[in-house]
Coordinates of C-alpha atoms and ligand atoms in Angstrom, one line a residue:
V1 CA -68.6 83.1 -164.2
S2 CA -71.3 80.3 -164.8
N3 CA -70.8 76.8 -164.8
D4 CA -72.1 76.3 -168.1
L5 CA -69.1 77.8 -169.5
Y6 CA -67.2 74.6 -169.0
P7 CA -69.7 71.8 -168.4
N8 CA -68.6 68.3 -168.0
A9 CA -65.5 69.3 -166.3
S10 CA -65.2 65.9 -164.8
A11 CA -65.4 64.1 -168.0
P12 CA -62.3 63.0 -169.6
L13 CA -61.2 66.0 -171.8
E14 CA -60.8 65.6 -175.5
R15 CA -57.6 66.7 -176.8
K16 CA -56.8 67.9 -180.2
D17 CA -54.4 65.7 -182.2
S18 CA -51.8 68.6 -182.2
G19 CA -51.3 68.1 -178.6
V20 CA -52.5 71.8 -177.9
P21 CA -54.0 71.6 -174.4
Y22 CA -57.6 72.0 -173.9
V23 CA -58.6 75.5 -173.2
R24 CA -61.7 76.0 -171.0
P25 CA -63.1 79.5 -171.2
G26 CA -63.7 81.4 -168.1
L27 CA -61.6 79.1 -166.0
H28 CA -60.3 80.9 -163.0
V29 CA -57.4 80.0 -160.7
E30 CA -57.3 81.9 -157.3
S31 CA -57.5 81.0 -153.6
Y32 CA -56.2 82.5 -150.3
N33 CA -57.7 80.4 -147.5
D34 CA -59.7 77.3 -146.8
F35 CA -63.1 79.0 -146.2
D36 CA -64.1 81.3 -148.8
P37 CA -67.0 80.4 -151.2
L38 CA -65.3 77.2 -153.1
R39 CA -66.1 77.4 -156.9
H40 CA -63.5 75.0 -158.4
V41 CA -61.7 72.0 -156.9
I42 CA -59.7 69.0 -157.6
V43 CA -60.7 65.6 -156.1
G44 CA -58.4 62.8 -156.0
I45 CA -58.8 59.2 -157.6
A46 CA -57.8 55.9 -155.9
D47 CA -57.0 54.2 -159.3
N48 CA -54.1 51.9 -159.3
Q49 CA -53.0 52.9 -155.8
H50 CA -50.1 50.9 -154.4
I51 CA -48.6 50.3 -151.0
P52 CA -45.0 51.1 -151.6
E53 CA -42.1 49.6 -149.7
A54 CA -41.4 51.6 -146.5
C55 CA -39.1 54.5 -146.9
P56 CA -37.3 56.5 -144.2
A57 CA -40.0 59.3 -144.4
S58 CA -43.1 57.1 -144.9
N59 CA -42.4 54.7 -141.9
E60 CA -43.2 57.5 -139.5
K61 CA -46.8 57.7 -140.8
I62 CA -47.3 53.9 -140.3
P63 CA -48.4 52.7 -136.8
A64 CA -45.8 50.2 -135.4
D65 CA -48.1 47.3 -135.4
S66 CA -49.4 47.8 -139.0
P67 CA -48.6 45.0 -141.6
M68 CA -47.5 48.0 -143.8
R69 CA -44.3 48.1 -141.9
G70 CA -43.4 44.6 -143.0
G71 CA -43.8 42.9 -146.3
K72 CA -47.2 44.4 -147.3
A73 CA -45.9 46.3 -150.3
G74 CA -47.8 45.9 -153.6
R75 CA -51.0 47.0 -155.2
R76 CA -54.0 47.6 -153.1
T77 CA -57.0 45.1 -153.7
Q78 CA -59.2 46.0 -156.6
E79 CA -62.0 45.8 -154.3
S80 CA -60.6 48.5 -151.9
I81 CA -59.9 50.6 -155.0
D82 CA -63.3 50.3 -156.2
R83 CA -64.8 51.2 -152.9
A84 CA -62.6 54.3 -152.3
N85 CA -63.5 55.6 -155.9
E86 CA -67.0 55.0 -155.2
C87 CA -66.6 57.2 -152.1
L88 CA -64.4 59.8 -154.1
N89 CA -67.0 59.9 -157.0
G90 CA -69.9 60.4 -154.5
F91 CA -68.1 63.2 -152.9
A92 CA -67.3 64.8 -156.3
K93 CA -70.9 64.4 -157.3
Q94 CA -72.0 66.1 -154.1
L95 CA -69.9 69.0 -154.9
E96 CA -70.9 69.2 -158.5
D97 CA -74.5 69.3 -157.5
R98 CA -73.8 72.4 -155.6
G99 CA -72.6 74.0 -158.5
I100 CA -68.8 73.6 -157.6
I101 CA -66.7 72.6 -160.7
V102 CA -64.7 69.4 -159.8
D103 CA -61.6 68.2 -161.7
R104 CA -60.1 64.7 -161.4
P105 CA -56.2 64.1 -161.7
G106 CA -54.9 61.7 -164.4
A107 CA -54.3 58.1 -163.7
V108 CA -50.5 57.2 -163.6
D109 CA -49.3 53.5 -163.6
W110 CA -47.6 53.2 -160.5
H111 CA -46.5 49.6 -160.5
E112 CA -43.2 50.3 -161.9
R113 CA -40.2 50.3 -159.7
I114 CA -39.1 54.0 -159.2
T115 CA -35.2 54.4 -159.5
T116 CA -33.3 57.6 -159.6
P117 CA -29.5 58.1 -159.3
D118 CA -30.2 58.5 -155.5
F119 CA -32.8 56.1 -154.5
T120 CA -34.9 53.2 -155.5
I121 CA -38.4 52.1 -154.3
S122 CA -40.9 49.3 -155.1
S123 CA -43.7 51.6 -156.6
G124 CA -45.3 55.0 -156.5
F125 CA -48.1 55.6 -154.1
G126 CA -51.2 57.0 -155.9
V127 CA -53.2 60.0 -156.8
M128 CA -55.5 60.5 -153.8
P129 CA -54.3 63.2 -151.6
P130 CA -53.9 66.2 -154.0
R131 CA -53.6 68.5 -151.0
D132 CA -50.3 67.1 -150.2
C133 CA -48.8 67.9 -153.5
L134 CA -50.4 71.0 -154.7
L135 CA -50.2 74.4 -153.0
T136 CA -52.6 77.2 -154.5
M137 CA -51.3 80.7 -153.5
G138 CA -53.3 83.3 -155.1
K139 CA -53.1 82.7 -158.7
S140 CA -50.3 80.3 -158.6
I141 CA -50.2 76.6 -158.1
L142 CA -47.0 75.1 -156.7
M143 CA -46.0 71.5 -156.9
A144 CA -44.6 70.6 -153.5
P145 CA -41.1 68.8 -152.8
M146 CA -42.5 65.9 -150.8
S147 CA -40.3 63.6 -148.7
F148 CA -41.6 60.2 -149.6
R149 CA -39.7 58.6 -152.1
S150 CA -42.8 56.8 -153.5
R151 CA -44.5 60.2 -154.1
Y152 CA -41.5 61.8 -156.1
F153 CA -43.2 61.4 -159.3
E154 CA -46.8 62.1 -158.0
Y155 CA -46.9 65.7 -159.8
L156 CA -47.1 63.9 -163.1
A157 CA -50.8 63.1 -162.3
Y158 CA -51.5 66.9 -162.3
V159 CA -49.2 67.9 -165.2
D160 CA -52.0 67.8 -167.9
L161 CA -54.7 69.7 -165.6
L162 CA -52.1 72.3 -164.7
R163 CA -51.2 72.9 -168.3
E164 CA -54.9 73.5 -169.0
Y165 CA -55.3 75.9 -166.2
F166 CA -52.2 77.7 -167.4
E167 CA -53.6 78.0 -171.0
S168 CA -57.1 78.9 -169.8
D169 CA -56.5 81.5 -167.2
P170 CA -54.0 84.1 -168.5
E171 CA -52.8 85.1 -165.1
C172 CA -52.3 81.5 -163.7
L173 CA -48.7 80.4 -162.8
I174 CA -47.8 76.9 -162.5
E175 CA -44.5 76.2 -160.4
Q176 CA -42.4 73.5 -159.2
A177 CA -40.5 73.7 -156.0
P178 CA -36.9 72.6 -156.1
R179 CA -36.8 68.9 -156.6
P180 CA -35.2 67.0 -153.6
R181 CA -32.7 64.2 -153.9
L182 CA -34.1 61.9 -151.2
S183 CA -30.8 60.0 -151.0
D184 CA -30.0 58.3 -147.6
D185 CA -28.2 61.4 -146.7
S186 CA -31.6 63.3 -146.7
F187 CA -33.1 61.2 -143.8
R188 CA -31.8 60.3 -140.3
M189 CA -31.5 56.7 -141.2
D190 CA -31.4 55.5 -137.6
Y191 CA -34.6 57.3 -136.7
V192 CA -37.0 54.7 -138.0
A193 CA -35.1 51.7 -136.6
A194 CA -35.3 53.4 -133.2
Y195 CA -39.0 54.2 -133.5
E196 CA -39.8 50.5 -133.3
H197 CA -38.4 50.4 -129.7
L198 CA -39.6 53.7 -128.5
S199 CA -42.5 54.3 -126.0
D200 CA -45.0 57.0 -126.9
A201 CA -43.2 59.3 -124.1
E202 CA -40.0 58.7 -125.8
T203 CA -41.3 59.6 -129.4
M204 CA -43.0 62.7 -128.0
A205 CA -39.8 63.8 -126.2
R206 CA -37.9 63.3 -129.6
S207 CA -40.5 65.2 -131.4
L208 CA -40.4 68.1 -128.8
R209 CA -36.7 68.5 -129.4
K210 CA -37.7 68.9 -133.2
E211 CA -35.7 65.7 -134.2
Y212 CA -37.5 64.4 -137.1
S213 CA -36.7 61.7 -139.7
T214 CA -36.0 64.2 -142.4
K215 CA -32.7 66.2 -142.1
E216 CA -32.0 69.5 -143.5
T217 CA -30.1 68.3 -146.6
D218 CA -32.9 68.7 -148.9
I219 CA -35.5 71.5 -149.2
L220 CA -38.7 69.4 -148.1
F221 CA -42.2 70.3 -147.6
D222 CA -45.8 68.8 -148.2
A223 CA -48.4 71.3 -149.3
A224 CA -50.6 69.9 -146.5
D225 CA -48.4 71.2 -143.9
I226 CA -49.2 74.9 -145.0
M227 CA -52.3 76.8 -143.8
R228 CA -53.2 79.9 -145.8
L229 CA -55.0 82.6 -144.0
G230 CA -54.7 85.5 -146.4
K231 CA -51.6 87.4 -146.1
D232 CA -50.6 85.1 -143.3
I233 CA -49.2 81.6 -144.1
F234 CA -48.6 79.1 -141.3
V235 CA -46.4 76.1 -141.9
Q236 CA -45.9 73.1 -139.5
H237 CA -42.4 72.2 -138.8
G238 CA -42.4 68.4 -138.6
L239 CA -41.8 65.0 -140.2
T240 CA -42.8 66.1 -143.8
T241 CA -41.6 69.8 -143.7
N242 CA -38.1 70.8 -142.6
L243 CA -36.7 74.2 -141.7
A244 CA -35.1 74.6 -145.4
G245 CA -38.5 74.0 -146.7
I246 CA -39.9 76.8 -144.5
R247 CA -37.1 79.1 -145.4
W248 CA -38.0 78.5 -149.1
I249 CA -41.5 79.1 -148.5
K250 CA -40.4 82.5 -146.9
R251 CA -38.2 83.6 -149.6
R252 CA -40.7 82.6 -152.3
Y253 CA -43.7 84.3 -150.9
E254 CA -42.7 86.9 -148.5
P255 CA -41.6 89.3 -151.3
Q256 CA -45.1 89.1 -152.7
G257 CA -46.4 90.6 -149.4
Y258 CA -47.4 87.3 -147.6
R259 CA -46.0 86.7 -144.0
V260 CA -44.9 83.3 -143.3
H261 CA -45.0 81.8 -139.6
T262 CA -43.8 78.5 -138.3
L263 CA -46.0 76.5 -136.0
S264 CA -45.2 73.5 -133.9
F265 CA -47.6 71.2 -132.0
E266 CA -47.3 68.7 -129.0
D267 CA -47.5 65.8 -131.4
N268 CA -45.3 62.8 -131.5
H269 CA -45.8 62.3 -135.3
P270 CA -46.3 65.9 -136.7
I271 CA -47.5 65.3 -140.4
H272 CA -49.8 67.9 -142.2
I273 CA -51.5 70.6 -140.4
D274 CA -55.0 69.7 -141.6
A275 CA -55.9 67.4 -138.8
T276 CA -54.3 69.5 -136.2
F277 CA -55.1 73.1 -136.5
C278 CA -58.0 74.0 -139.1
P279 CA -59.4 77.6 -140.1
L280 CA -63.3 77.2 -140.1
R281 CA -64.2 80.8 -141.1
P282 CA -62.6 84.3 -140.4
G283 CA -62.0 84.6 -136.7
L284 CA -62.5 80.9 -135.9
M285 CA -60.0 78.0 -135.6
L286 CA -60.5 74.4 -134.7
L287 CA -57.5 72.8 -132.6
N288 CA -56.8 69.0 -132.0
P289 CA -57.2 68.8 -128.2
N290 CA -54.4 66.1 -128.2
R291 CA -51.9 68.5 -129.9
P292 CA -51.7 71.7 -128.1
L293 CA -49.7 74.6 -129.8
F294 CA -46.3 75.4 -128.6
K295 CA -46.2 78.1 -126.0
G296 CA -46.6 81.6 -127.3
Q297 CA -48.1 80.4 -130.6
R298 CA -51.6 81.1 -129.7
E299 CA -50.8 84.9 -129.3
I300 CA -51.1 86.0 -132.8
F301 CA -54.6 84.4 -133.0
E302 CA -55.8 85.6 -129.6
K303 CA -54.3 89.3 -130.1
N304 CA -56.5 89.5 -133.3
D305 CA -59.5 88.2 -131.7
W306 CA -59.6 84.9 -133.3
Q307 CA -61.2 82.2 -131.2
I308 CA -59.6 78.8 -131.0
V309 CA -62.0 75.9 -130.2
E310 CA -61.0 72.3 -129.4
A311 CA -62.4 69.6 -131.7
V312 CA -64.7 67.1 -130.0
N313 CA -63.3 63.4 -130.0
P314 CA -63.5 61.3 -133.3
A315 CA -66.2 58.7 -133.5
W316 CA -63.6 55.9 -134.1
D317 CA -60.9 54.2 -131.7
N318 CA -58.8 53.3 -134.7
P319 CA -58.3 54.3 -138.3
P320 CA -59.5 51.8 -141.0
P321 CA -57.0 49.1 -142.0
L322 CA -53.9 49.9 -144.0
C323 CA -54.3 53.6 -143.4
Y324 CA -51.5 56.1 -143.0
S325 CA -53.4 58.8 -140.9
S326 CA -54.9 59.0 -137.3
T327 CA -58.5 58.9 -136.3
W328 CA -58.4 62.8 -136.3
L329 CA -59.3 62.8 -139.8
S330 CA -62.7 63.4 -138.2
M331 CA -61.6 67.1 -138.1
N332 CA -60.1 67.1 -141.7
T333 CA -63.2 68.7 -143.5
L334 CA -64.0 70.6 -146.7
I335 CA -65.3 74.0 -146.1
L336 CA -67.7 75.2 -148.8
D337 CA -68.1 78.7 -147.5
H338 CA -68.4 80.5 -144.2
K339 CA -71.5 78.7 -143.3
T340 CA -71.2 75.2 -144.9
V341 CA -68.9 72.3 -144.2
C342 CA -68.4 68.9 -145.6
V343 CA -67.9 66.5 -142.6
E344 CA -67.5 62.6 -143.0
A345 CA -70.6 60.8 -142.4
S346 CA -69.8 58.6 -139.5
E347 CA -68.4 61.6 -137.5
K348 CA -71.7 62.5 -136.0
A349 CA -70.2 64.3 -132.8
Q350 CA -68.0 66.4 -135.0
Q351 CA -71.2 67.2 -137.3
E352 CA -73.0 68.1 -133.9
Q353 CA -70.0 70.6 -133.0
F354 CA -70.1 72.2 -136.4
D355 CA -74.0 72.5 -136.2
K356 CA -73.5 74.4 -132.8
L357 CA -70.9 76.7 -134.3
G358 CA -73.5 77.8 -136.9
F359 CA -72.5 75.8 -139.8
E360 CA -74.9 73.7 -142.2
V361 CA -73.2 70.3 -142.3
V362 CA -73.0 68.2 -145.5
P363 CA -72.2 64.6 -144.6
V364 CA -70.0 62.8 -147.0
D365 CA -69.2 59.1 -146.9
L366 CA -65.5 58.9 -147.2
R367 CA -64.1 56.8 -144.6
D368 CA -63.4 53.8 -147.0
A369 CA -61.1 56.3 -148.9
Y370 CA -59.1 57.2 -145.8
A371 CA -56.5 54.4 -146.4
F372 CA -55.6 56.0 -149.8
G373 CA -54.4 59.3 -148.2
G374 CA -56.7 60.9 -145.8
G375 CA -60.0 62.7 -145.3
L376 CA -62.1 65.5 -147.0
H377 CA -59.5 68.2 -146.9
C378 CA -56.7 65.8 -148.0
A379 CA -58.7 64.5 -150.9
T380 CA -59.2 67.9 -152.5
A381 CA -57.1 70.9 -153.6
D382 CA -58.3 74.5 -154.3
V383 CA -58.4 75.7 -157.7
W384 CA -60.7 78.6 -157.0
R385 CA -62.5 80.3 -154.1
E386 CA -64.0 83.5 -154.3
G387 CA -62.7 86.4 -152.3
T388 CA -59.5 88.3 -152.0
C389 CA -56.3 88.2 -149.9
E390 CA -57.4 89.6 -146.6
D391 CA -55.2 90.8 -143.8
Y392 CA -56.8 88.8 -140.8
F393 CA -53.7 89.6 -138.5
P394 CA -52.9 93.3 -138.9
Ligands
DAV1 O1 -53.7 63.0 -137.7 O2 -52.8 61.5 -138.9 C1 -53.5 63.3 -141.0 C2 -53.4 64.5 -142.0 C3 -53.5 64.1 -143.4 N1 -53.3 65.2 -144.4 C4 -53.1 62.6 -138.8 C5 -52.7 63.7 -139.9

């Protein structure tokens, strides 16, 4: 399928007055991993992003000394939004220049207070990390049941795009996981309060006991806690994904022939697997050296001759201001094919490590978008990668 079948994929789509969704001939939805040749991807936008009031789940992502914990809620400055969009648009352009089709989500007006029968919060969050929200599993795209109250309606930004995919690819299936309630009953409400007073060793001990801010009341997971490796799906149990969420993923996908495994890391804030344990190409994993796998969990990789290399240290001592993520976004990359990887432009040591591992490195200026929801992997969601569903762990 050549790209000129649907040129200008990033331009606003013209809609017919009838409301019938735009059909893009030749559009293809399919992806089974994070490393096969990328043909079509969604890149997030920074428009109108807000810092919502802290909620029981989001607080864990906010460093204890950050102003975001206190009264920082509100719209991000236009200057920071424009700069983040400059980065995201530049990234999208780099991908398009390589012949990859890039779509952008719709903007949503997040400033309204969000109130459901179960909770209320100052605003939505944004439309920046599509990776958290959308899980592409083969020919289906699933909207994940996320645990942040501010992200409850984030799927709205993707509804029109997904509708187009559904109409354009006759085999594409769009799905929504069960909607959580996110009432006070969904969280350990004392967890966050305690966090302020705990040392790193104490938060680590709590995490190793697998006590997280989310309880088992709702079915919860972020798509970014799920690592797809063909027939095998690895899910991180942590702050944003609970055991009920993992059971749901198992029951949804195992009857289709997938095998679902749970992974845990020695991490005092386990949120998303994509700055912790990242597939680089068949047979090669990149592991965060500060977040070792739990005992016994390397076995499936080692038995199948997969090599696990530790990532080099990030270039920065601290994340940018008002950022939810750690400096380990250095290893949050977008792989274009088995030999090509997009790495953040300032992460020189990480670029060198990829070079030594045999990759062509494409530097991408994205650090000023980190605060909007993460790095290069977070900022994207797969629509189509070439390749089939392989069995890497027979
Ligand atoms: O290290 O803060 C960031 C992952 C974002 N998807 C971290 C995890």
